Structure formats: structure tokens, C-alpha cells
Amino acid sequence: MKNANSSLAFLPTTFILVGIPGLETEHTWTPILFCLMYFIIFLGNGTILHVIRTDTALHQPMYFFLAMLALAEVGVSASTLPTVLGVFLLGATEIGFDACLLQMFSIHSFSITESAVLLAMSVDRFVAICNPLRYTAILTAPRICGTGAIIGLRSIILMAPLPMLLRRLPFCGHNTLSHSYCLHPNLIHLPCGDISINNIYGLFIVSSTFGLDSLLIVVSYGLILHTVLSITTGMGRRKALSTCGSHVCAVLAYYVPMIGLSMVHRFGHHAPPWVPTTMASAYLFFPSIVNPIVYSIKTKDICRGIARMLSEKRARV
């Protein structure tokens, strides 16, 4: 233990992770569920990335942004995998203090990146529908690369102060988390010192990322609807809206679990302990599972690319 100003105020050397509180008797099937979930996430997103990389017909702005989304989702899942499988498969319930802060930084950074990429994809759909003749002139390769770099830097810069802010707080022996991974909303309830700065900065991050991103996504779709309604033919309207279907599903898959988790934290004080833990897992993993499936089914170019990849593998066999 690292001593602070008193014998009670210290930083713990480790945090204690838990599985799903209240469902300990079900831990026999939980590891199978998580292993299956990780398998689907890495297989689905890995397939999307491979198809986009190898199929030159998919080297377009829309699919470059989709590749960024898949990378962010893989990053979120890879950040949680060591401790989740460690808890459920090996019974390894301890994580070092610095390792916990690093995991928290990684999970939230990739999650912020995911939100920003969804915004970039909504801008892509806005340009494609509202200004189709200048689509390739506006969304050039350098601008797409610059957008990706800005998204990544924003996530890192915004998240960097949080581990340092947590390290300055005394924990007074409180080191048991309520998840099998480290999240800031969980960690911030453990210190016994003044956490007002942490709360203010956490609120700033949420409002300047998820709040601002979701607002701009709504604005972009408002403009898209305005443009679509001005199209005279019903076939033209349906064709324009069909290009947004997969992205709308991705936005809903990301923000609905987030809103549900916020509601549970705000109003679910008397809910069973497994409810917020399950909602947090849904927020982290549900988009990563659903999005590759949705894009593989609803996006014809991705579907054709996957079919071509499978046919080539059969031909080799």
C-alpha cells in the first residue's frame, strides 16, 4: 500500500473485480456466454475489416468510416477481455491499480472514438444525400485520414487527465469494484476524498463527446429528412433513406444501451445488483455484436464482399 496523509488514506495496490453480483450461482454458463460473445465480436468485426481492406470496390468514404467503427469496437472488447475471462474462467479477481487505470483509459477512449465515428458516418450520409455531386470532392482520402486522426487524438486528450485525477485521491481501503472490468463511474465511487473536480471533468467529457455527438447526429438526420422529403418520387425517397438504414441501426445499438444504463444509475437504486452490471455489459458489447451483423445483411456491397471472400476460400479448398 502507498501511504498518504494518514493511515486510512492510501492508494490500494490492487482492485477486486467481481463477476455479475447476484448471479454467482450462474457462473457455470457465464464463461461460455462471454467466450461466445467475444468470438462473434472478433469474427464479425475482423471479417468487416478484411473485406474492406481486400475489396477495392469498398475503398470509399462510407466503408473507411465503417472500418474505423469496427476498429473502435474491437478496441473496446479487447480492453475488457483479459479481466472478464480472467474472472469467469480463472477466478482471477485482482487487478493492479495502474493496470486498472490503464484499462479504464482504454475502454473509455475507444468508446469515445466509437461515438465520434458514428457522427462522422452521419456526416458522410448527409453529404451523400444532400450534396451527391460533390461527395467524392468533399470526402477525399486526406480528409478522411485527418478525421480519423482528430477522432483518435480527441479521445486520448480528453481521457488522459482522468487517471491522474484518480491517483490524487485517497481510497481509504475501498477497492472492490462492481464489474469485471474498470470503468470510471465505478471507480469514482470508491475514494473517500473530495471528488468534485473528478465529477465536473467527467461531466465535461460526457457532454462534449456523447452529448455533442448525439446532438449533431440528430441535426444531420434532420437535414437529411428535409432533403429526402423534397424528393418528388417515392422510389427516390426510399432509395435515399435505404442508404441510412445500417447507420441508424448502429446509432440505436450504441445510444439505447447507454441511455438505459444512465436511467438505471439515476432511478434504479432499488434494482437488483446484477441489473447495472448487465446494462454496463450491454452498453460495451451490444454494438460490437450487432453492427457487423447489420452491415453484413443490410449493406449489399459488404454482403457481396463476404460472399466473394467465402467463394475464394472454397475454390482454394
PDB file of C-alpha atoms in Angstrom:
ATOM      1  CA  MET A   1       0.000   0.000   0.000  1.00  0.00           C
ATOM      2  CA  LYS A   2       1.091   3.553  -0.676  1.00  0.00           C
ATOM      3  CA  ASN A   3       0.797   5.767   2.344  1.00  0.00           C
ATOM      4  CA  ALA A   4      -0.975   9.130   2.025  1.00  0.00           C
ATOM      5  CA  ASN A   5      -1.616  11.800   4.650  1.00  0.00           C
ATOM      6  CA  SER A   6      -2.989   9.368   7.213  1.00  0.00           C
ATOM      7  CA  SER A   7      -3.103   5.681   7.963  1.00  0.00           C
ATOM      8  CA  LEU A   8      -6.577   5.488   6.459  1.00  0.00           C
ATOM      9  CA  ALA A   9      -5.920   7.467   3.287  1.00  0.00           C
ATOM     10  CA  PHE A  10      -3.939   5.375   0.799  1.00  0.00           C
ATOM     11  CA  LEU A  11      -3.959   4.097  -2.748  1.00  0.00           C
ATOM     12  CA  PRO A  12      -4.714   0.372  -2.960  1.00  0.00           C
ATOM     13  CA  THR A  13      -2.137  -1.774  -4.756  1.00  0.00           C
ATOM     14  CA  THR A  14      -4.937  -3.801  -6.308  1.00  0.00           C
ATOM     15  CA  PHE A  15      -8.657  -3.635  -7.037  1.00  0.00           C
ATOM     16  CA  ILE A  16     -11.024  -6.551  -6.531  1.00  0.00           C
ATOM     17  CA  LEU A  17     -13.159  -7.401  -9.559  1.00  0.00           C
ATOM     18  CA  VAL A  18     -16.439  -9.274  -9.388  1.00  0.00           C
ATOM     19  CA  GLY A  19     -18.461 -11.195 -11.924  1.00  0.00           C
ATOM     20  CA  ILE A  20     -22.161 -10.455 -12.006  1.00  0.00           C
ATOM     21  CA  PRO A  21     -23.363  -9.680  -8.452  1.00  0.00           C
ATOM     22  CA  GLY A  22     -26.401 -11.737  -7.511  1.00  0.00           C
ATOM     23  CA  LEU A  23     -25.807 -14.332 -10.234  1.00  0.00           C
ATOM     24  CA  GLU A  24     -22.802 -16.099  -8.758  1.00  0.00           C
ATOM     25  CA  THR A  25     -24.601 -19.466  -8.972  1.00  0.00           C
ATOM     26  CA  GLU A  26     -24.918 -18.997 -12.732  1.00  0.00           C
ATOM     27  CA  HIS A  27     -21.185 -18.592 -13.307  1.00  0.00           C
ATOM     28  CA  THR A  28     -21.066 -22.049 -14.921  1.00  0.00           C
ATOM     29  CA  TRP A  29     -22.744 -20.752 -18.087  1.00  0.00           C
ATOM     30  CA  THR A  30     -21.481 -17.157 -17.909  1.00  0.00           C
ATOM     31  CA  PRO A  31     -17.950 -18.006 -19.176  1.00  0.00           C
ATOM     32  CA  ILE A  32     -19.478 -19.810 -22.168  1.00  0.00           C
ATOM     33  CA  LEU A  33     -21.661 -16.784 -22.903  1.00  0.00           C
ATOM     34  CA  PHE A  34     -18.746 -14.349 -22.742  1.00  0.00           C
ATOM     35  CA  CYS A  35     -16.473 -16.587 -24.858  1.00  0.00           C
ATOM     36  CA  LEU A  36     -19.217 -16.850 -27.490  1.00  0.00           C
ATOM     37  CA  MET A  37     -19.740 -13.092 -27.361  1.00  0.00           C
ATOM     38  CA  TYR A  38     -16.037 -12.339 -27.858  1.00  0.00           C
ATOM     39  CA  PHE A  39     -15.872 -14.878 -30.685  1.00  0.00           C
ATOM     40  CA  ILE A  40     -18.754 -13.161 -32.512  1.00  0.00           C
ATOM     41  CA  ILE A  41     -17.261  -9.699 -31.930  1.00  0.00           C
ATOM     42  CA  PHE A  42     -13.776 -10.520 -33.216  1.00  0.00           C
ATOM     43  CA  LEU A  43     -15.008 -12.714 -36.073  1.00  0.00           C
ATOM     44  CA  GLY A  44     -17.674 -10.224 -37.206  1.00  0.00           C
ATOM     45  CA  ASN A  45     -15.579  -7.062 -36.998  1.00  0.00           C
ATOM     46  CA  GLY A  46     -12.485  -8.851 -38.289  1.00  0.00           C
ATOM     47  CA  THR A  47     -14.452 -10.021 -41.327  1.00  0.00           C
ATOM     48  CA  ILE A  48     -15.694  -6.477 -41.986  1.00  0.00           C
ATOM     49  CA  LEU A  49     -12.131  -5.128 -41.774  1.00  0.00           C
ATOM     50  CA  HIS A  50     -10.736  -7.870 -44.021  1.00  0.00           C
ATOM     51  CA  VAL A  51     -13.406  -7.401 -46.678  1.00  0.00           C
ATOM     52  CA  ILE A  52     -12.937  -3.609 -46.744  1.00  0.00           C
ATOM     53  CA  ARG A  53      -9.151  -3.966 -46.933  1.00  0.00           C
ATOM     54  CA  THR A  54      -9.087  -6.540 -49.735  1.00  0.00           C
ATOM     55  CA  ASP A  55     -12.034  -5.406 -51.888  1.00  0.00           C
ATOM     56  CA  THR A  56     -11.016  -2.304 -53.856  1.00  0.00           C
ATOM     57  CA  ALA A  57     -14.678  -1.623 -54.689  1.00  0.00           C
ATOM     58  CA  LEU A  58     -15.151  -0.820 -50.974  1.00  0.00           C
ATOM     59  CA  HIS A  59     -12.381   1.776 -50.846  1.00  0.00           C
ATOM     60  CA  GLN A  60     -14.932   4.555 -50.422  1.00  0.00           C
ATOM     61  CA  PRO A  61     -15.515   7.087 -47.612  1.00  0.00           C
ATOM     62  CA  MET A  62     -18.542   5.233 -46.219  1.00  0.00           C
ATOM     63  CA  TYR A  63     -16.595   1.992 -45.803  1.00  0.00           C
ATOM     64  CA  PHE A  64     -13.455   3.675 -44.469  1.00  0.00           C
ATOM     65  CA  PHE A  65     -15.605   5.086 -41.662  1.00  0.00           C
ATOM     66  CA  LEU A  66     -17.143   1.634 -41.168  1.00  0.00           C
ATOM     67  CA  ALA A  67     -13.612   0.227 -40.798  1.00  0.00           C
ATOM     68  CA  MET A  68     -12.880   2.871 -38.135  1.00  0.00           C
ATOM     69  CA  LEU A  69     -16.079   1.848 -36.300  1.00  0.00           C
ATOM     70  CA  ALA A  70     -15.066  -1.820 -36.415  1.00  0.00           C
ATOM     71  CA  LEU A  71     -11.589  -0.983 -35.063  1.00  0.00           C
ATOM     72  CA  ALA A  72     -13.091   1.014 -32.186  1.00  0.00           C
ATOM     73  CA  GLU A  73     -15.444  -1.841 -31.324  1.00  0.00           C
ATOM     74  CA  VAL A  74     -12.608  -4.354 -31.388  1.00  0.00           C
ATOM     75  CA  GLY A  75     -10.641  -1.986 -29.142  1.00  0.00           C
ATOM     76  CA  VAL A  76     -13.430  -1.800 -26.557  1.00  0.00           C
ATOM     77  CA  SER A  77     -13.775  -5.587 -26.461  1.00  0.00           C
ATOM     78  CA  ALA A  78     -10.016  -6.255 -26.408  1.00  0.00           C
ATOM     79  CA  SER A  79      -9.657  -3.820 -23.482  1.00  0.00           C
ATOM     80  CA  THR A  80     -12.118  -5.798 -21.362  1.00  0.00           C
ATOM     81  CA  LEU A  81     -11.178  -9.323 -22.465  1.00  0.00           C
ATOM     82  CA  PRO A  82      -8.210 -10.030 -20.092  1.00  0.00           C
ATOM     83  CA  THR A  83     -10.090  -9.269 -16.879  1.00  0.00           C
ATOM     84  CA  VAL A  84     -13.506 -10.600 -17.964  1.00  0.00           C
ATOM     85  CA  LEU A  85     -12.160 -14.016 -18.967  1.00  0.00           C
ATOM     86  CA  GLY A  86      -9.760 -13.926 -16.021  1.00  0.00           C
ATOM     87  CA  VAL A  87     -12.639 -13.506 -13.575  1.00  0.00           C
ATOM     88  CA  PHE A  88     -15.000 -16.044 -15.144  1.00  0.00           C
ATOM     89  CA  LEU A  89     -12.540 -18.679 -16.378  1.00  0.00           C
ATOM     90  CA  LEU A  90      -9.604 -18.473 -13.958  1.00  0.00           C
ATOM     91  CA  GLY A  91     -11.142 -16.871 -10.876  1.00  0.00           C
ATOM     92  CA  ALA A  92      -8.526 -14.089 -11.094  1.00  0.00           C
ATOM     93  CA  THR A  93     -10.347 -11.316  -9.256  1.00  0.00           C
ATOM     94  CA  GLU A  94      -7.445  -8.919  -8.645  1.00  0.00           C
ATOM     95  CA  ILE A  95      -6.076  -6.231 -10.937  1.00  0.00           C
ATOM     96  CA  GLY A  96      -3.229  -3.852 -10.168  1.00  0.00           C
ATOM     97  CA  PHE A  97      -4.006  -0.192  -9.511  1.00  0.00           C
ATOM     98  CA  ASP A  98      -2.119   1.101 -12.558  1.00  0.00           C
ATOM     99  CA  ALA A  99      -3.418  -1.734 -14.752  1.00  0.00           C
ATOM    100  CA  CYS A 100      -6.964  -0.814 -13.728  1.00  0.00           C
ATOM    101  CA  LEU A 101      -6.411   2.835 -14.641  1.00  0.00           C
ATOM    102  CA  LEU A 102      -4.949   1.778 -17.991  1.00  0.00           C
ATOM    103  CA  GLN A 103      -7.945  -0.446 -18.696  1.00  0.00           C
ATOM    104  CA  MET A 104     -10.337   2.365 -17.749  1.00  0.00           C
ATOM    105  CA  PHE A 105      -8.461   4.728 -20.090  1.00  0.00           C
ATOM    106  CA  SER A 106      -8.584   2.221 -22.956  1.00  0.00           C
ATOM    107  CA  ILE A 107     -12.269   1.321 -22.599  1.00  0.00           C
ATOM    108  CA  HIS A 108     -13.478   4.909 -22.415  1.00  0.00           C
ATOM    109  CA  SER A 109     -11.103   6.135 -25.142  1.00  0.00           C
ATOM    110  CA  PHE A 110     -12.347   3.532 -27.611  1.00  0.00           C
ATOM    111  CA  SER A 111     -15.943   4.227 -26.567  1.00  0.00           C
ATOM    112  CA  ILE A 112     -15.486   7.966 -27.210  1.00  0.00           C
ATOM    113  CA  THR A 113     -13.899   7.088 -30.556  1.00  0.00           C
ATOM    114  CA  GLU A 114     -16.913   4.936 -31.422  1.00  0.00           C
ATOM    115  CA  SER A 115     -19.272   7.827 -30.727  1.00  0.00           C
ATOM    116  CA  ALA A 116     -17.203  10.206 -32.872  1.00  0.00           C
ATOM    117  CA  VAL A 117     -17.057   7.741 -35.766  1.00  0.00           C
ATOM    118  CA  LEU A 118     -20.852   7.402 -35.678  1.00  0.00           C
ATOM    119  CA  LEU A 119     -21.013  11.195 -36.009  1.00  0.00           C
ATOM    120  CA  ALA A 120     -18.564  11.114 -38.930  1.00  0.00           C
ATOM    121  CA  MET A 121     -20.702   8.441 -40.596  1.00  0.00           C
ATOM    122  CA  SER A 122     -23.801  10.618 -40.213  1.00  0.00           C
ATOM    123  CA  VAL A 123     -21.923  13.486 -41.891  1.00  0.00           C
ATOM    124  CA  ASP A 124     -20.956  11.068 -44.658  1.00  0.00           C
ATOM    125  CA  ARG A 125     -24.626  10.166 -45.211  1.00  0.00           C
ATOM    126  CA  PHE A 126     -25.580  13.863 -45.090  1.00  0.00           C
ATOM    127  CA  VAL A 127     -23.077  14.728 -47.843  1.00  0.00           C
ATOM    128  CA  ALA A 128     -24.059  11.676 -49.917  1.00  0.00           C
ATOM    129  CA  ILE A 129     -27.762  12.586 -49.870  1.00  0.00           C
ATOM    130  CA  CYS A 130     -27.742  16.377 -49.681  1.00  0.00           C
ATOM    131  CA  ASN A 131     -24.776  17.068 -51.959  1.00  0.00           C
ATOM    132  CA  PRO A 132     -24.188  13.881 -54.002  1.00  0.00           C
ATOM    133  CA  LEU A 133     -22.436  15.572 -56.940  1.00  0.00           C
ATOM    134  CA  ARG A 134     -19.621  16.821 -54.683  1.00  0.00           C
ATOM    135  CA  TYR A 135     -19.449  13.708 -52.472  1.00  0.00           C
ATOM    136  CA  THR A 136     -16.033  12.491 -53.657  1.00  0.00           C
ATOM    137  CA  ALA A 137     -14.685  16.048 -53.842  1.00  0.00           C
ATOM    138  CA  ILE A 138     -15.661  16.781 -50.223  1.00  0.00           C
ATOM    139  CA  LEU A 139     -14.782  13.437 -48.622  1.00  0.00           C
ATOM    140  CA  THR A 140     -11.301  12.954 -50.037  1.00  0.00           C
ATOM    141  CA  ALA A 141      -8.812  10.410 -48.700  1.00  0.00           C
ATOM    142  CA  PRO A 142      -6.672  13.047 -46.896  1.00  0.00           C
ATOM    143  CA  ARG A 143      -9.771  14.482 -45.187  1.00  0.00           C
ATOM    144  CA  ILE A 144     -10.891  11.023 -44.101  1.00  0.00           C
ATOM    145  CA  CYS A 145      -7.420  10.272 -42.699  1.00  0.00           C
ATOM    146  CA  GLY A 146      -7.377  13.661 -40.964  1.00  0.00           C
ATOM    147  CA  THR A 147     -10.817  13.000 -39.495  1.00  0.00           C
ATOM    148  CA  GLY A 148      -9.634   9.643 -38.135  1.00  0.00           C
ATOM    149  CA  ALA A 149      -6.548  11.255 -36.601  1.00  0.00           C
ATOM    150  CA  ILE A 150      -8.606  14.028 -34.976  1.00  0.00           C
ATOM    151  CA  ILE A 151     -11.071  11.476 -33.590  1.00  0.00           C
ATOM    152  CA  GLY A 152      -8.247   9.427 -32.056  1.00  0.00           C
ATOM    153  CA  LEU A 153      -6.444  12.461 -30.618  1.00  0.00           C
ATOM    154  CA  ARG A 154      -9.675  13.832 -29.142  1.00  0.00           C
ATOM    155  CA  SER A 155     -10.283  10.570 -27.289  1.00  0.00           C
ATOM    156  CA  ILE A 156      -6.729  10.390 -25.923  1.00  0.00           C
ATOM    157  CA  ILE A 157      -6.503  14.062 -24.909  1.00  0.00           C
ATOM    158  CA  LEU A 158      -9.884  14.085 -23.164  1.00  0.00           C
ATOM    159  CA  MET A 159      -9.244  10.840 -21.274  1.00  0.00           C
ATOM    160  CA  ALA A 160      -5.602  11.484 -20.279  1.00  0.00           C
ATOM    161  CA  PRO A 161      -6.391  13.614 -17.168  1.00  0.00           C
ATOM    162  CA  LEU A 162      -8.787  11.074 -15.624  1.00  0.00           C
ATOM    163  CA  PRO A 163      -6.175   8.536 -14.406  1.00  0.00           C
ATOM    164  CA  MET A 164      -4.112  11.395 -12.929  1.00  0.00           C
ATOM    165  CA  LEU A 165      -7.172  12.833 -11.184  1.00  0.00           C
ATOM    166  CA  LEU A 166      -7.940   9.427  -9.671  1.00  0.00           C
ATOM    167  CA  ARG A 167      -4.365   8.929  -8.460  1.00  0.00           C
ATOM    168  CA  ARG A 168      -4.531  12.092  -6.341  1.00  0.00           C
ATOM    169  CA  LEU A 169      -7.499  10.756  -4.305  1.00  0.00           C
ATOM    170  CA  PRO A 170      -7.321   8.674  -1.104  1.00  0.00           C
ATOM    171  CA  PHE A 171      -9.255   5.389  -1.282  1.00  0.00           C
ATOM    172  CA  CYS A 172      -9.204   4.521   2.443  1.00  0.00           C
ATOM    173  CA  GLY A 173      -9.283   0.775   1.857  1.00  0.00           C
ATOM    174  CA  HIS A 174     -12.191   0.782  -0.605  1.00  0.00           C
ATOM    175  CA  ASN A 175     -11.037  -1.304  -3.552  1.00  0.00           C
ATOM    176  CA  THR A 176     -13.924  -3.594  -4.574  1.00  0.00           C
ATOM    177  CA  LEU A 177     -15.446  -2.854  -7.969  1.00  0.00           C
ATOM    178  CA  SER A 178     -18.893  -3.945  -9.125  1.00  0.00           C
ATOM    179  CA  HIS A 179     -17.792  -5.120 -12.588  1.00  0.00           C
ATOM    180  CA  SER A 180     -15.260  -7.493 -14.093  1.00  0.00           C
ATOM    181  CA  TYR A 181     -13.508  -4.504 -15.696  1.00  0.00           C
ATOM    182  CA  CYS A 182     -12.579  -0.972 -14.635  1.00  0.00           C
ATOM    183  CA  LEU A 183     -14.966   1.875 -15.512  1.00  0.00           C
ATOM    184  CA  HIS A 184     -14.684   5.479 -14.327  1.00  0.00           C
ATOM    185  CA  PRO A 185     -18.295   5.709 -12.985  1.00  0.00           C
ATOM    186  CA  ASN A 186     -17.492   2.700 -10.783  1.00  0.00           C
ATOM    187  CA  LEU A 187     -14.014   3.835  -9.696  1.00  0.00           C
ATOM    188  CA  ILE A 188     -15.165   7.348  -8.774  1.00  0.00           C
ATOM    189  CA  HIS A 189     -17.435   5.993  -6.015  1.00  0.00           C
ATOM    190  CA  LEU A 190     -14.535   4.371  -4.129  1.00  0.00           C
ATOM    191  CA  PRO A 191     -12.365   7.343  -2.953  1.00  0.00           C
ATOM    192  CA  CYS A 192     -13.073   8.942   0.405  1.00  0.00           C
ATOM    193  CA  GLY A 193     -11.740  12.378  -0.564  1.00  0.00           C
ATOM    194  CA  ASP A 194     -13.245  15.302  -2.434  1.00  0.00           C
ATOM    195  CA  ILE A 195     -14.270  14.088  -5.908  1.00  0.00           C
ATOM    196  CA  SER A 196     -15.900  17.329  -7.102  1.00  0.00           C
ATOM    197  CA  ILE A 197     -13.163  18.012  -9.684  1.00  0.00           C
ATOM    198  CA  ASN A 198     -13.451  14.464 -10.994  1.00  0.00           C
ATOM    199  CA  ASN A 199     -17.228  14.768 -11.265  1.00  0.00           C
ATOM    200  CA  ILE A 200     -17.017  18.121 -13.055  1.00  0.00           C
ATOM    201  CA  TYR A 201     -14.417  16.873 -15.510  1.00  0.00           C
ATOM    202  CA  GLY A 202     -16.344  13.621 -16.065  1.00  0.00           C
ATOM    203  CA  LEU A 203     -19.480  15.629 -16.833  1.00  0.00           C
ATOM    204  CA  PHE A 204     -17.461  17.791 -19.243  1.00  0.00           C
ATOM    205  CA  ILE A 205     -16.236  14.687 -21.093  1.00  0.00           C
ATOM    206  CA  VAL A 206     -19.733  13.219 -21.356  1.00  0.00           C
ATOM    207  CA  SER A 207     -21.298  16.473 -22.565  1.00  0.00           C
ATOM    208  CA  SER A 208     -18.500  17.325 -25.030  1.00  0.00           C
ATOM    209  CA  THR A 209     -18.407  13.844 -26.559  1.00  0.00           C
ATOM    210  CA  PHE A 210     -21.543  11.725 -26.251  1.00  0.00           C
ATOM    211  CA  GLY A 211     -23.845  14.696 -25.706  1.00  0.00           C
ATOM    212  CA  LEU A 212     -22.442  16.833 -28.533  1.00  0.00           C
ATOM    213  CA  ASP A 213     -22.043  13.876 -30.902  1.00  0.00           C
ATOM    214  CA  SER A 214     -25.624  12.683 -30.414  1.00  0.00           C
ATOM    215  CA  LEU A 215     -26.961  16.230 -30.872  1.00  0.00           C
ATOM    216  CA  LEU A 216     -25.056  16.667 -34.144  1.00  0.00           C
ATOM    217  CA  ILE A 217     -26.219  13.244 -35.346  1.00  0.00           C
ATOM    218  CA  VAL A 218     -29.837  14.290 -34.736  1.00  0.00           C
ATOM    219  CA  VAL A 219     -29.226  17.592 -36.571  1.00  0.00           C
ATOM    220  CA  SER A 220     -27.649  15.807 -39.538  1.00  0.00           C
ATOM    221  CA  TYR A 221     -30.584  13.426 -39.822  1.00  0.00           C
ATOM    222  CA  GLY A 222     -32.995  16.331 -39.545  1.00  0.00           C
ATOM    223  CA  LEU A 223     -31.277  17.892 -42.581  1.00  0.00           C
ATOM    224  CA  ILE A 224     -31.268  14.520 -44.363  1.00  0.00           C
ATOM    225  CA  LEU A 225     -35.019  14.116 -43.802  1.00  0.00           C
ATOM    226  CA  HIS A 226     -35.618  17.642 -45.055  1.00  0.00           C
ATOM    227  CA  THR A 227     -33.721  16.814 -48.237  1.00  0.00           C
ATOM    228  CA  VAL A 228     -35.402  13.426 -48.680  1.00  0.00           C
ATOM    229  CA  LEU A 229     -38.892  14.904 -48.292  1.00  0.00           C
ATOM    230  CA  SER A 230     -38.097  17.334 -51.104  1.00  0.00           C
ATOM    231  CA  ILE A 231     -37.542  14.412 -53.494  1.00  0.00           C
ATOM    232  CA  THR A 232     -40.608  14.144 -55.684  1.00  0.00           C
ATOM    233  CA  THR A 233     -40.664  10.397 -56.360  1.00  0.00           C
ATOM    234  CA  GLY A 234     -41.423   7.788 -53.727  1.00  0.00           C
ATOM    235  CA  MET A 235     -38.783   5.464 -55.206  1.00  0.00           C
ATOM    236  CA  GLY A 236     -36.164   8.204 -54.854  1.00  0.00           C
ATOM    237  CA  ARG A 237     -37.094   8.772 -51.216  1.00  0.00           C
ATOM    238  CA  ARG A 238     -36.885   5.074 -50.393  1.00  0.00           C
ATOM    239  CA  LYS A 239     -33.539   4.737 -52.157  1.00  0.00           C
ATOM    240  CA  ALA A 240     -32.106   7.719 -50.282  1.00  0.00           C
ATOM    241  CA  LEU A 241     -33.348   6.514 -46.905  1.00  0.00           C
ATOM    242  CA  SER A 242     -32.191   2.933 -47.531  1.00  0.00           C
ATOM    243  CA  THR A 243     -28.579   4.144 -47.577  1.00  0.00           C
ATOM    244  CA  CYS A 244     -29.026   5.324 -43.967  1.00  0.00           C
ATOM    245  CA  GLY A 245     -30.644   2.177 -42.584  1.00  0.00           C
ATOM    246  CA  SER A 246     -27.489   0.434 -41.369  1.00  0.00           C
ATOM    247  CA  HIS A 247     -26.127   3.608 -39.785  1.00  0.00           C
ATOM    248  CA  VAL A 248     -29.406   4.309 -37.961  1.00  0.00           C
ATOM    249  CA  CYS A 249     -29.275   0.761 -36.538  1.00  0.00           C
ATOM    250  CA  ALA A 250     -25.658   1.346 -35.413  1.00  0.00           C
ATOM    251  CA  VAL A 251     -26.615   4.620 -33.704  1.00  0.00           C
ATOM    252  CA  LEU A 252     -29.535   2.980 -31.903  1.00  0.00           C
ATOM    253  CA  ALA A 253     -27.396  -0.020 -30.883  1.00  0.00           C
ATOM    254  CA  TYR A 254     -24.883   2.381 -29.335  1.00  0.00           C
ATOM    255  CA  TYR A 255     -27.055   5.026 -27.677  1.00  0.00           C
ATOM    256  CA  VAL A 256     -30.068   2.990 -26.478  1.00  0.00           C
ATOM    257  CA  PRO A 257     -27.982   0.814 -24.082  1.00  0.00           C
ATOM    258  CA  MET A 258     -26.141   3.978 -22.951  1.00  0.00           C
ATOM    259  CA  ILE A 259     -29.425   5.712 -22.159  1.00  0.00           C
ATOM    260  CA  GLY A 260     -30.682   2.565 -20.424  1.00  0.00           C
ATOM    261  CA  LEU A 261     -27.540   2.413 -18.266  1.00  0.00           C
ATOM    262  CA  SER A 262     -27.916   6.099 -17.353  1.00  0.00           C
ATOM    263  CA  MET A 263     -31.542   5.514 -16.370  1.00  0.00           C
ATOM    264  CA  VAL A 264     -30.569   2.566 -14.183  1.00  0.00           C
ATOM    265  CA  HIS A 265     -27.886   4.629 -12.415  1.00  0.00           C
ATOM    266  CA  ARG A 266     -30.315   7.529 -11.968  1.00  0.00           C
ATOM    267  CA  PHE A 267     -33.518   5.752 -10.961  1.00  0.00           C
ATOM    268  CA  GLY A 268     -32.601   2.112 -10.280  1.00  0.00           C
ATOM    269  CA  HIS A 269     -31.336   2.455  -6.717  1.00  0.00           C
ATOM    270  CA  HIS A 270     -33.544  -0.428  -5.582  1.00  0.00           C
ATOM    271  CA  ALA A 271     -32.837  -2.652  -8.585  1.00  0.00           C
ATOM    272  CA  PRO A 272     -31.001  -5.967  -8.041  1.00  0.00           C
ATOM    273  CA  PRO A 273     -27.194  -5.580  -8.170  1.00  0.00           C
ATOM    274  CA  TRP A 274     -26.930  -7.598 -11.390  1.00  0.00           C
ATOM    275  CA  VAL A 275     -29.053  -5.066 -13.330  1.00  0.00           C
ATOM    276  CA  PRO A 276     -26.494  -2.193 -13.608  1.00  0.00           C
ATOM    277  CA  THR A 277     -23.699  -4.709 -14.270  1.00  0.00           C
ATOM    278  CA  THR A 278     -25.689  -6.341 -17.069  1.00  0.00           C
ATOM    279  CA  MET A 279     -26.625  -2.935 -18.522  1.00  0.00           C
ATOM    280  CA  ALA A 280     -22.957  -1.862 -18.494  1.00  0.00           C
ATOM    281  CA  SER A 281     -22.028  -5.032 -20.396  1.00  0.00           C
ATOM    282  CA  ALA A 282     -24.839  -4.371 -22.887  1.00  0.00           C
ATOM    283  CA  TYR A 283     -23.544  -0.820 -23.414  1.00  0.00           C
ATOM    284  CA  LEU A 284     -19.997  -2.054 -24.061  1.00  0.00           C
ATOM    285  CA  PHE A 285     -20.643  -5.205 -26.081  1.00  0.00           C
ATOM    286  CA  PHE A 286     -24.062  -4.981 -27.752  1.00  0.00           C
ATOM    287  CA  PRO A 287     -22.984  -2.576 -30.557  1.00  0.00           C
ATOM    288  CA  SER A 288     -19.882  -4.680 -31.281  1.00  0.00           C
ATOM    289  CA  ILE A 289     -22.038  -7.791 -31.726  1.00  0.00           C
ATOM    290  CA  VAL A 290     -24.920  -6.227 -33.643  1.00  0.00           C
ATOM    291  CA  ASN A 291     -23.178  -3.829 -36.038  1.00  0.00           C
ATOM    292  CA  PRO A 292     -21.196  -6.402 -38.085  1.00  0.00           C
ATOM    293  CA  ILE A 293     -24.353  -8.483 -38.459  1.00  0.00           C
ATOM    294  CA  VAL A 294     -26.455  -5.482 -39.511  1.00  0.00           C
ATOM    295  CA  TYR A 295     -23.890  -4.204 -42.022  1.00  0.00           C
ATOM    296  CA  SER A 296     -23.330  -7.708 -43.419  1.00  0.00           C
ATOM    297  CA  ILE A 297     -27.067  -8.146 -44.029  1.00  0.00           C
ATOM    298  CA  LYS A 298     -28.271  -4.658 -44.953  1.00  0.00           C
ATOM    299  CA  THR A 299     -25.275  -3.367 -46.951  1.00  0.00           C
ATOM    300  CA  LYS A 300     -25.189  -5.055 -50.369  1.00  0.00           C
ATOM    301  CA  ASP A 301     -21.538  -4.207 -51.092  1.00  0.00           C
ATOM    302  CA  ILE A 302     -20.395  -5.732 -47.784  1.00  0.00           C
ATOM    303  CA  CYS A 303     -22.608  -8.761 -48.365  1.00  0.00           C
ATOM    304  CA  ARG A 304     -21.146  -9.266 -51.859  1.00  0.00           C
ATOM    305  CA  GLY A 305     -17.624  -8.831 -50.497  1.00  0.00           C
ATOM    306  CA  ILE A 306     -18.186 -11.507 -47.838  1.00  0.00           C
ATOM    307  CA  ALA A 307     -19.726 -13.855 -50.412  1.00  0.00           C
ATOM    308  CA  ARG A 308     -16.740 -13.294 -52.724  1.00  0.00           C
ATOM    309  CA  MET A 309     -14.310 -13.972 -49.872  1.00  0.00           C
ATOM    310  CA  LEU A 310     -16.070 -17.229 -48.946  1.00  0.00           C
ATOM    311  CA  SER A 311     -16.226 -18.393 -52.575  1.00  0.00           C
ATOM    312  CA  GLU A 312     -12.492 -17.766 -52.993  1.00  0.00           C
ATOM    313  CA  LYS A 313     -11.766 -19.825 -49.869  1.00  0.00           C
ATOM    314  CA  ARG A 314     -13.926 -22.687 -51.181  1.00  0.00           C
ATOM    315  CA  ALA A 315     -12.088 -22.519 -54.524  1.00  0.00           C
ATOM    316  CA  ARG A 316      -8.734 -22.900 -52.743  1.00  0.00           C
ATOM    317  CA  VAL A 317     -10.027 -25.906 -50.830  1.00  0.00           C
TER     318      VAL A 317
END
